[in-house]
Coordinates of C-alpha atoms in Angstrom, one line a residue:
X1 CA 0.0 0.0 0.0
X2 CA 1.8 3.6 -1.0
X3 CA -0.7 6.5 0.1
X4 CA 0.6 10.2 -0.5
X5 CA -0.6 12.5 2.3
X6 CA -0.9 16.5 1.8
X7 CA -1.4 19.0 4.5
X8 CA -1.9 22.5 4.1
X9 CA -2.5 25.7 6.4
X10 CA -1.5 29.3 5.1
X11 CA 1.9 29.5 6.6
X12 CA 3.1 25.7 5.3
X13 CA 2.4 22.9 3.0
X14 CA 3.3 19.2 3.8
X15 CA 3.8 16.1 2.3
X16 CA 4.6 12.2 3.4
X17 CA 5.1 9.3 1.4
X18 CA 3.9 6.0 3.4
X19 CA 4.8 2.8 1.9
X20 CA 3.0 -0.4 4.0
X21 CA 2.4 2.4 6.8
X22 CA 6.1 3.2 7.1
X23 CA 7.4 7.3 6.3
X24 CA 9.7 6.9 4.1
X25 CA 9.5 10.7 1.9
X26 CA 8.3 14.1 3.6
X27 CA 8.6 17.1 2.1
X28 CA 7.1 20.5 3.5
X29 CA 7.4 24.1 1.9
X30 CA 6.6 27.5 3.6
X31 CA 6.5 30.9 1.6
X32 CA 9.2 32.3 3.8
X33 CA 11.9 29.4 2.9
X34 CA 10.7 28.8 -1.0
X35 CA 13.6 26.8 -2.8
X36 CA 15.4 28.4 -5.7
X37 CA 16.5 25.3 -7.2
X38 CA 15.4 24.5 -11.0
X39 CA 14.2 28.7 -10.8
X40 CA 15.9 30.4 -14.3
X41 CA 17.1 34.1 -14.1
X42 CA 18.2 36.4 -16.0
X43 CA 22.1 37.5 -14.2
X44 CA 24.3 40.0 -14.4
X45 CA 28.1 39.0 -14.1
X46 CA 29.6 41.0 -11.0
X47 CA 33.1 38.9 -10.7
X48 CA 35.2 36.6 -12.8
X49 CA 38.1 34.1 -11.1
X50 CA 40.1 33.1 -14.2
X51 CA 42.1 30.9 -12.1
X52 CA 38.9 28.8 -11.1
X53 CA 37.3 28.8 -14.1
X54 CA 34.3 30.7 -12.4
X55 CA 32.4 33.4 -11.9
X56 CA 29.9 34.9 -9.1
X57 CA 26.7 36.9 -10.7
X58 CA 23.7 38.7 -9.4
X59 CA 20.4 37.1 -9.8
X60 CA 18.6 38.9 -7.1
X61 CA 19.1 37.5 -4.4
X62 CA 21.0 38.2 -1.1
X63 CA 24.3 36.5 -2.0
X64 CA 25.9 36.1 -5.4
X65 CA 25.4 32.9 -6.9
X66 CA 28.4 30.7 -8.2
X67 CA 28.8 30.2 -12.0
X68 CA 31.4 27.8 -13.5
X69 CA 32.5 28.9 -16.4
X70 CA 32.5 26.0 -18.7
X71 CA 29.1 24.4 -18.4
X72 CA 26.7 24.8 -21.0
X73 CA 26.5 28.2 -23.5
X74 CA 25.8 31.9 -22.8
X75 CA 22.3 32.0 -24.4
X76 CA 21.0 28.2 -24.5
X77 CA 20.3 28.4 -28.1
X78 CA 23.5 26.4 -29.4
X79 CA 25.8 29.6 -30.1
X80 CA 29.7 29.4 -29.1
X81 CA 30.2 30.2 -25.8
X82 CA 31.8 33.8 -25.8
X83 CA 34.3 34.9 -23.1
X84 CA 32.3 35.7 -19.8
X85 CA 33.4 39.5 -18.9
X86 CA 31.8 41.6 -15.7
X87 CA 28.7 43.4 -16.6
X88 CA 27.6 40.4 -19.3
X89 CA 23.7 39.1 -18.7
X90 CA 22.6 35.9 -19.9
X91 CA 19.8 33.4 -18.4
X92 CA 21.3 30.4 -15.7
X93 CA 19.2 27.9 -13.8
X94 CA 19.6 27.4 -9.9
X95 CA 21.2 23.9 -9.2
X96 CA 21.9 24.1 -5.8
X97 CA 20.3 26.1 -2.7
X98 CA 22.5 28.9 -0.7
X99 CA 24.0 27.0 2.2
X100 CA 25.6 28.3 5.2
X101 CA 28.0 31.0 3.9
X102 CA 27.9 29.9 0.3
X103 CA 25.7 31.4 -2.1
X104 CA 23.5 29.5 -4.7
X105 CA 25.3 27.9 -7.4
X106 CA 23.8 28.4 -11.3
X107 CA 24.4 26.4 -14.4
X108 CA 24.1 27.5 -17.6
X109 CA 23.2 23.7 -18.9
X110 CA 19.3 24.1 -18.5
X111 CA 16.5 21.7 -17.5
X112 CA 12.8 21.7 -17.4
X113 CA 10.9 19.1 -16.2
X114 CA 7.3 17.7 -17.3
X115 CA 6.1 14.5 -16.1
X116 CA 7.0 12.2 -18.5
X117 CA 10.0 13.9 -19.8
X118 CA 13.2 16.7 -18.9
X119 CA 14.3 19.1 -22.3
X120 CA 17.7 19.7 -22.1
X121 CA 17.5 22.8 -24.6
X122 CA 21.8 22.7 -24.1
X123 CA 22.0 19.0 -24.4
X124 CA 22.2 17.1 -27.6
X125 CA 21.4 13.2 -26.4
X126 CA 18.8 11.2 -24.8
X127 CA 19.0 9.4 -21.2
X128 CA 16.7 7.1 -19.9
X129 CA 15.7 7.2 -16.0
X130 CA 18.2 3.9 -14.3
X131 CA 14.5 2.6 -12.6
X132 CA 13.1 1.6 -15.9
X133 CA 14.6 -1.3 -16.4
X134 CA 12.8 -3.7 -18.8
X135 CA 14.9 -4.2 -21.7
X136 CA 11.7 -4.0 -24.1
X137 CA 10.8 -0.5 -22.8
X138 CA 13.9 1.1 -22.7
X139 CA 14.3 0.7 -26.2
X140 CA 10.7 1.5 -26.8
X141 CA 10.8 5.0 -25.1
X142 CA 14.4 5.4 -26.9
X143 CA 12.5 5.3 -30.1
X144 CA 10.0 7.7 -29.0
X145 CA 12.7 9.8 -27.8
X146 CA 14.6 9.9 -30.9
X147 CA 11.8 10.8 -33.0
X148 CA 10.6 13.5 -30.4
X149 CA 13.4 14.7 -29.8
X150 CA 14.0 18.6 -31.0
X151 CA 16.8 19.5 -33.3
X152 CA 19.8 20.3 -31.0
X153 CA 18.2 19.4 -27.8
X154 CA 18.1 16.2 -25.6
X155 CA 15.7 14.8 -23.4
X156 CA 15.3 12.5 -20.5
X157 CA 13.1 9.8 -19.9
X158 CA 11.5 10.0 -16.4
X159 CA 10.0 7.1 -14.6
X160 CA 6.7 8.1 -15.1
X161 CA 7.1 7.8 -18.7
X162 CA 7.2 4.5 -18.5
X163 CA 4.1 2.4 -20.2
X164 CA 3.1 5.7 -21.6
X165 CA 1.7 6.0 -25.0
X166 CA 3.5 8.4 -28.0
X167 CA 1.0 11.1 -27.8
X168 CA 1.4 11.5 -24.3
X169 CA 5.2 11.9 -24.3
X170 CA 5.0 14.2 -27.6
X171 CA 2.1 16.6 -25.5
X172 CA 4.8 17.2 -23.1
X173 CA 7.9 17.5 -25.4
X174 CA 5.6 20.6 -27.0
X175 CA 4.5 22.0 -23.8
X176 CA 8.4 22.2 -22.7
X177 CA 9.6 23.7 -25.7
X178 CA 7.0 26.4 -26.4
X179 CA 7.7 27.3 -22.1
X180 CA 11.5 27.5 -22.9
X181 CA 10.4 30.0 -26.2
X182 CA 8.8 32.1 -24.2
X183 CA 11.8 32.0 -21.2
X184 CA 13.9 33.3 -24.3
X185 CA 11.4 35.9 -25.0
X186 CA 11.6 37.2 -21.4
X187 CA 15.5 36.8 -21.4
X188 CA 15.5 39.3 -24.6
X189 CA 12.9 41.7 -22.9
X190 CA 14.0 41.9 -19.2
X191 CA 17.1 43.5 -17.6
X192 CA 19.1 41.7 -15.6
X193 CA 18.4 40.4 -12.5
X194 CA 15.4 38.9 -13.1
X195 CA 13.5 35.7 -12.8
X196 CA 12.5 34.2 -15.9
X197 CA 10.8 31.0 -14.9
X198 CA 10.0 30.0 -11.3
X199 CA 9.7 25.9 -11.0
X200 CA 6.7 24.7 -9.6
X201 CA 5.3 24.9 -6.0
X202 CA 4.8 21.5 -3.8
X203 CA 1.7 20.7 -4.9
X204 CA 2.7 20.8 -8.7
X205 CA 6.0 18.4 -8.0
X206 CA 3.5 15.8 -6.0
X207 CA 1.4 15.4 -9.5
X208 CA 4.7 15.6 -11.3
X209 CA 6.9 13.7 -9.4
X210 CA 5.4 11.4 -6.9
X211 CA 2.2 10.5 -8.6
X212 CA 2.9 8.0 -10.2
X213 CA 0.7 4.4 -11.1
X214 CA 2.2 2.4 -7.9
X215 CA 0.7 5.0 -5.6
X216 CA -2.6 3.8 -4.6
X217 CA -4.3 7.0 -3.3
X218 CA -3.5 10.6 -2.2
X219 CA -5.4 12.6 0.6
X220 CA -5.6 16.1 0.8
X221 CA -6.9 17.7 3.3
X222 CA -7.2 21.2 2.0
X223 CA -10.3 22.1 -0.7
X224 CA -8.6 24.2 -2.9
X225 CA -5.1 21.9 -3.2
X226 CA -7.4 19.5 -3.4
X227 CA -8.8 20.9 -6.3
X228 CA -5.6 21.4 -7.9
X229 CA -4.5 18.1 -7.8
X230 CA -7.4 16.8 -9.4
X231 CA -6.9 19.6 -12.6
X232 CA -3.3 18.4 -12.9
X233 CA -3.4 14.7 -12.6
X234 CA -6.9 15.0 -15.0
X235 CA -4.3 17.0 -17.4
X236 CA -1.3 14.1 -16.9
X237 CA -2.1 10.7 -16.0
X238 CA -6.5 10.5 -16.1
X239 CA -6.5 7.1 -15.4
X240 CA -5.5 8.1 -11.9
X241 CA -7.9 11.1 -11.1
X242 CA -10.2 8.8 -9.0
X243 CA -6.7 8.3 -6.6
X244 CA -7.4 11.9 -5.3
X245 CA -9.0 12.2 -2.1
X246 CA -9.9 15.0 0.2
X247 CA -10.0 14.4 3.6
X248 CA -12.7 16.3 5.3
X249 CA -12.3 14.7 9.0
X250 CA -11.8 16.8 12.8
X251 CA -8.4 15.2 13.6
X252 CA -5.3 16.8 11.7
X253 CA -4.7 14.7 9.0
X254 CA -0.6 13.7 9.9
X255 CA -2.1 12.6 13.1
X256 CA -4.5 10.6 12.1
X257 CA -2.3 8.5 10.0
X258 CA 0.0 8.3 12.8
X259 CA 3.2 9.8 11.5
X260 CA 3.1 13.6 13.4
X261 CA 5.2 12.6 15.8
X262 CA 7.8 11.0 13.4
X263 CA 7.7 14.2 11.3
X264 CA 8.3 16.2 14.6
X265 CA 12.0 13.9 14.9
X266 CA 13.1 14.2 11.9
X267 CA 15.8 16.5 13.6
X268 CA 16.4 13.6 16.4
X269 CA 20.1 12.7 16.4
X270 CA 19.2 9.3 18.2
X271 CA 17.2 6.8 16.3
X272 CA 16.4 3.6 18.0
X273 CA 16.1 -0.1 16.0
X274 CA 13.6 -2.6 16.7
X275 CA 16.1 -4.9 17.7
X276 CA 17.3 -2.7 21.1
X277 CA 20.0 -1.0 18.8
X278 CA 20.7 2.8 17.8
X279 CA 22.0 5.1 15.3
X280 CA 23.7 8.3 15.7
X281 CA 23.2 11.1 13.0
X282 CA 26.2 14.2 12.7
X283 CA 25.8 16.2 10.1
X284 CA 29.3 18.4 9.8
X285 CA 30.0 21.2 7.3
X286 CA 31.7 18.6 5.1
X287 CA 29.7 15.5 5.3
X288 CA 27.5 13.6 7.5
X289 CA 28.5 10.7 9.8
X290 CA 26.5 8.0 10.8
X291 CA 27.0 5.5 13.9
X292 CA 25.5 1.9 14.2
X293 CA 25.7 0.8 17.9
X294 CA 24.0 -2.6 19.1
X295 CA 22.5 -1.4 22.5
X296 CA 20.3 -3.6 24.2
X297 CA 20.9 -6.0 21.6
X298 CA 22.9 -9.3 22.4
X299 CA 22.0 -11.5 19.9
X300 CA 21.0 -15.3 20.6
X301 CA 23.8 -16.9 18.9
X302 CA 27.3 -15.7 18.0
X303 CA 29.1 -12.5 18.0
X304 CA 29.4 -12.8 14.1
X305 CA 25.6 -13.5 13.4
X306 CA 24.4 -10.3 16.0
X307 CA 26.9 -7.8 14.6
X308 CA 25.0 -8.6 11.0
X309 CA 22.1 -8.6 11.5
X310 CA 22.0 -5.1 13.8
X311 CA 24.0 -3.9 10.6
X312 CA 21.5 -5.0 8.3
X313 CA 19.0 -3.5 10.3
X314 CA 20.3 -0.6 10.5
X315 CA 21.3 -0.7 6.7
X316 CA 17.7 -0.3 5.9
X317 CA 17.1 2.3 8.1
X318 CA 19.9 4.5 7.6
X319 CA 18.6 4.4 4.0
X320 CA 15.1 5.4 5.2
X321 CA 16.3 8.2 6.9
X322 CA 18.4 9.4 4.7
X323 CA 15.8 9.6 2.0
X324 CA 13.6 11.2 5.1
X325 CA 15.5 13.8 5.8
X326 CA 16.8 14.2 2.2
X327 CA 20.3 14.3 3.5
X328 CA 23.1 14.9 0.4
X329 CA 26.6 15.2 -0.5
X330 CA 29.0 13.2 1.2
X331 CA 27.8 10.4 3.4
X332 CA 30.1 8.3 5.9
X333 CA 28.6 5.4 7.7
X334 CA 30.6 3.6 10.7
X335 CA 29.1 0.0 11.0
X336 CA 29.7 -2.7 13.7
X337 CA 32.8 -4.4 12.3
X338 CA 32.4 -7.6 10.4
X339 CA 35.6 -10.0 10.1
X340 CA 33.4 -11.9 7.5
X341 CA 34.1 -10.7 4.2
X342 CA 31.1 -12.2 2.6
X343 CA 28.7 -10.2 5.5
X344 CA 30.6 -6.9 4.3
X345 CA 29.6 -8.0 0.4
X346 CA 26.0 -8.7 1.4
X347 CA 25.9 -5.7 3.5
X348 CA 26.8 -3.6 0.5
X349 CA 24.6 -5.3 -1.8
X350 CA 21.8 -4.5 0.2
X351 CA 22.5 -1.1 0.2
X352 CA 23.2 -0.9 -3.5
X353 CA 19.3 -2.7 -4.0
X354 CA 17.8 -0.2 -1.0
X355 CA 19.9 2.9 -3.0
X356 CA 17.9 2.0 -6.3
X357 CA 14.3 3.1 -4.9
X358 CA 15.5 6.5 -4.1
X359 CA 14.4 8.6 -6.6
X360 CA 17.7 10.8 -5.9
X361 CA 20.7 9.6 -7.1
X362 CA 22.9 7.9 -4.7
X363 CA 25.8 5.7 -5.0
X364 CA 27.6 3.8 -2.6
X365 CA 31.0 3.8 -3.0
X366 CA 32.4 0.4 -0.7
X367 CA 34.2 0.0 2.5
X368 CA 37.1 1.6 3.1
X369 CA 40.6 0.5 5.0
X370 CA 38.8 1.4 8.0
X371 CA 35.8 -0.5 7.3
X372 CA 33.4 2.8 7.0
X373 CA 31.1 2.4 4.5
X374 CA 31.4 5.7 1.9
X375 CA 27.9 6.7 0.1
X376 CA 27.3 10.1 -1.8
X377 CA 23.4 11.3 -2.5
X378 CA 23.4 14.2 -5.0
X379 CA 22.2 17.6 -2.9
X380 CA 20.6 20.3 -4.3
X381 CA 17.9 22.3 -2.3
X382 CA 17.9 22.6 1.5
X383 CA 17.0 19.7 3.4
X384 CA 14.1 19.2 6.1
X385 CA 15.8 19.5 8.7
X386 CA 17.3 23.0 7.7
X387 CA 14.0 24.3 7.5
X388 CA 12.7 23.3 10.1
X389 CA 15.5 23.4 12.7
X390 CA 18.0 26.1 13.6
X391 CA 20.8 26.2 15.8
X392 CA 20.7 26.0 19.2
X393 CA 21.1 29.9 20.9
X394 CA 22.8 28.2 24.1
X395 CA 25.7 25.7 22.3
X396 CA 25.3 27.3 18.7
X397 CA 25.5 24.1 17.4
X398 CA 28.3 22.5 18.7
X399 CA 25.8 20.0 21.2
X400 CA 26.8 20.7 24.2
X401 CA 27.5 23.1 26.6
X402 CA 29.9 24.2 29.4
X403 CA 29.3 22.2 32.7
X404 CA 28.7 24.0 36.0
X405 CA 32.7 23.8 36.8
X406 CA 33.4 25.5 33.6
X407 CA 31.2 28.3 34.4
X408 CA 32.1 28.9 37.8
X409 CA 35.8 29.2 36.3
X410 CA 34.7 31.7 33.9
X411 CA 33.0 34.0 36.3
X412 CA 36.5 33.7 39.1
X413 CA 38.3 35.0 36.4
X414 CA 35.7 37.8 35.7
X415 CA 36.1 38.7 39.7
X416 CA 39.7 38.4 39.4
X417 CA 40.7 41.2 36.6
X418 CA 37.9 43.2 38.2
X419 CA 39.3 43.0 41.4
X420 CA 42.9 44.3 39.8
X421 CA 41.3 47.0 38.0
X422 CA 39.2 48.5 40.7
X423 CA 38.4 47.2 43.7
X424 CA 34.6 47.0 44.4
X425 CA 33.9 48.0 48.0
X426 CA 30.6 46.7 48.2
X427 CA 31.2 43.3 46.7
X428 CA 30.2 41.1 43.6
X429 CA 26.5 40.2 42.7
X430 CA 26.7 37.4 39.8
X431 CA 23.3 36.9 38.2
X432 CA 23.8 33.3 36.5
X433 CA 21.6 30.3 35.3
X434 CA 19.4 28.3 38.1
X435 CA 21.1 25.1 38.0
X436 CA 24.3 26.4 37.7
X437 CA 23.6 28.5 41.0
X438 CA 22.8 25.6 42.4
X439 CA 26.1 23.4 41.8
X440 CA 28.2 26.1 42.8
X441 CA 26.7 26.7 45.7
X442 CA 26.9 23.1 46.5
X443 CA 30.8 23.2 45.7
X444 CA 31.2 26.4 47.8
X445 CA 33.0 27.7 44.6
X446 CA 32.1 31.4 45.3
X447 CA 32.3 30.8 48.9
X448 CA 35.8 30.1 48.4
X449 CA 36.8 32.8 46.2
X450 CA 35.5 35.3 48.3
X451 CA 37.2 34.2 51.0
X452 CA 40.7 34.2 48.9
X453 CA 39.4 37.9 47.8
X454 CA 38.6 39.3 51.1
X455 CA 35.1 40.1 49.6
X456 CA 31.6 39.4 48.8
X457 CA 30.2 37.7 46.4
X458 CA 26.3 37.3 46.0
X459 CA 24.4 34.8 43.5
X460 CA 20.9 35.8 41.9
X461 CA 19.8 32.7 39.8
X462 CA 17.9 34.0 36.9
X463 CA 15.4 31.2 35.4
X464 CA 16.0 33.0 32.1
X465 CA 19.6 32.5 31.9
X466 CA 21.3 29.7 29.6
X467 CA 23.8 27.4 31.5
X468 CA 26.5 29.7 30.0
X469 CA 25.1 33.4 30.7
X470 CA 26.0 34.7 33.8
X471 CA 26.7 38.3 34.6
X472 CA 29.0 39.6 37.3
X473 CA 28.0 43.6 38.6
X474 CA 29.5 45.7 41.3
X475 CA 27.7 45.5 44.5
X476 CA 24.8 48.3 44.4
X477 CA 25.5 48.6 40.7

């Protein structure tokens, strides 16, 4: 059973993929944090780095976007690429969301996407999507393809094409091209920056890229997305209109199908296994590492047999959440080690056959010489968690913060140079977090230093505080 679940309220839109009552895709998208990823503008060249081939342009946004120079050509209609000066304008398509200090980064080898098909208008070949594999159908759609295709163009066959007749795949080859026509019309009228083409919101990519004929029904609980769904999936695939549902019921929708709470830990760092086992997810600026630890779990046989199967296990969850959370780029996975080099083979291979039923591409690599597991999942817009997560105001992301010891340390030092510069004569008060009062009262660490001061030194616990804030004034201050 595959059910697509849509919930929508003014300030966000969500969606959930369940597959045999297991999340295994959420998406959500709020008007505040819309994606610019498969957007086209119109840019203005503001800097050009010779020595790495690149360039940084304005396309209207907050930071400059990144450009390598030597993908694709300057208009997208086949002419020799010219050399890129400052002050040039020419159309680029978002590939990859801003993220952390780095602004967006822009290609000039365009794409737009219809449901059966992608027109490459600066490609000059045809791919077919690596999850149709019947032999018979590949070539089939190839055919199609190559007769479709327009002159100096390429195309890609998307999943959903598959089974599809001719006429449907030749309806969307003409309703791409006459959009990109009319994206070089805007390019020719508009100064730069400007957005040409904005790609579609999230209930547009649902229809386009999740409804397809293995999904048994989708429930919306909102009239008017409701509506919308049934206009576009009557305009791409017919045959599945009757798939729509609205949900008109009191209880929230996500709860009802019991997955709220799972979308509400998506952020979790700790995810517990059936079997008593856990993982550990931390995400760092290059890549994301991933820890398999066996828990509770003991096994019932040998060492050998319980190390695999918790690894297996976790295998498939790992892959689950990865998808989940739509984590990308560079993925490192540190496994329980296996002596058995036939359980490291089967371990990949199961991997490799979950890796295949992510509709984002993802390859894993192997093991290396110290037995982590290396995967890489192609990243391009920001991820769940991003959205809906920030960092921490009290550890600012580093997970932790400085015990009660560490902050009493802090605030004697404080008290110290103040003491040297000017000597207060009516003491210290040090307003400072509750529990942290609390241990250093219990460790008579102020007690102590006013003793070695010849002072005073009063706490004031402030509920409000953070375990690291404190605040030392002059007595009467």
């Amino acid at each position: 059973m595959k059910r697509i679940l849509v919930e929508t309220v003014p300030e966000e839109t969500r969606m959930a993929l369940i597959e045999n009552d297991v999340l295994i895709a959420a998406n959500a998208e709020r008007p505040s944090h819309s994606h610019l990823v498969g957007n086209i503008y119109k840019c203005r060249v503001q800097n050009v780095l010779n020595g790495m081939q690149a360039a940084f342009v304005d396309i209207g946004t907050k930071k400059n976007a990144f450009l390598y120079i030597g993908d694709g050509m300057i208009n997208g209609l086949g002419d020799e690429p010219s050399k890129i000066h400052i002050g040039q304008s020419f159309p680029v398509e978002v590939m990859k969301d801003a993220w952390g200090s780095k602004g967006p980064r822009v290609t000039r080898n365009f794409s737009l996407p219809g449901r059966n098909v992608v027109l490459m208008p600066n490609a000059n070949h045809i791919a077919i999507s690596h999850r149709i594999t019947d032999k018979e159908e590949r070539n089939r759609l190839l055919e199609i393809g190559k007769k479709l295709r327009p002159d100096n163009m390429g195309l890609i066959i998307r999943t959903a094409c598959m089974g599809e007749p001719e006429e449907a795949v030749a309806s969307d080859v003409s309703y791409l091209l006459r959009l990109w026509e009319s994206l070089m019309t805007r390019n020719r009228i508009l100064a730069a920056p400007a957005l040409l083409y904005r790609d579609a919101d999230l209930i547009v990519r649902v229809v386009r890229d999740y409804m397809t004929d293995d999904v048994d029904e989708v429930i919306v609980d909102d009239r008017e997305s409701f509506q919308r769904m049934r206009e576009l999936v009557e305009y791409t695939s017919p045959e599945l209109k009757e798939r729509v549902h609205f949900y008109d019921e009191r209880e929230p929708i996500f709860r009802a199908y019991n997955i709220e709470a799972e979308m509400k830990n998506i952020g979790a760092r700790r995810v517990g296994l059936k079997s008593g086992g856990f993982l550990v997810f931390d995400p760092t600026e290059a890549l994301t590492v991933v820890d398999v630890n066996t828990g509770k779990f003991v096994g019932r046989d040998n060492l050998s047999d319980t190390t695999f199967r918790t690894n297996i296990e976790a295998a498939y969850e790992i892959m689950r959440q990865i998808r989940l959370r739509d984590i990308g780029g560079i993925i490192v996975i540190d496994f329980i080690d296996m002596d058995n080099d036939e359980q490291k083979e089967s371990l990949l291979k199961e991997m490799r056959k979950m890796a295949k039923a992510d509709p984002v591409k993802t390859v894993i690599v192997g093991i290396t010489q110290l037995g982590l597991v290396e995967m890489t999942r192609k990243k391009s817009r920001h991820n769940l968690t991003s959205m809906l997560y920030t960092n921490c105001p009290c550890c600012e992301g580093k997970g932790y913060v400085s015990s009660a010891e560490t902050t009493g340390i802090h605030i004697s030092r404080d008290i110290r140079h103040f003491e040297k510069e000017r000597h207060a004569p009516n003491g210290y008060d040090v307003e400072l977090n509750n529990e942290v009062c609390l241990q250093l009262i219990e460790n008579k660490t102020m007690e102590h230093l006013a003793n070695e001061l010849g002072t005073s030194i009063h706490m004031l616990p402030r509920a409000d505080y953070h375990p690291e804030r404190y605040t030392v004034l002059a007595g009467n201050e």
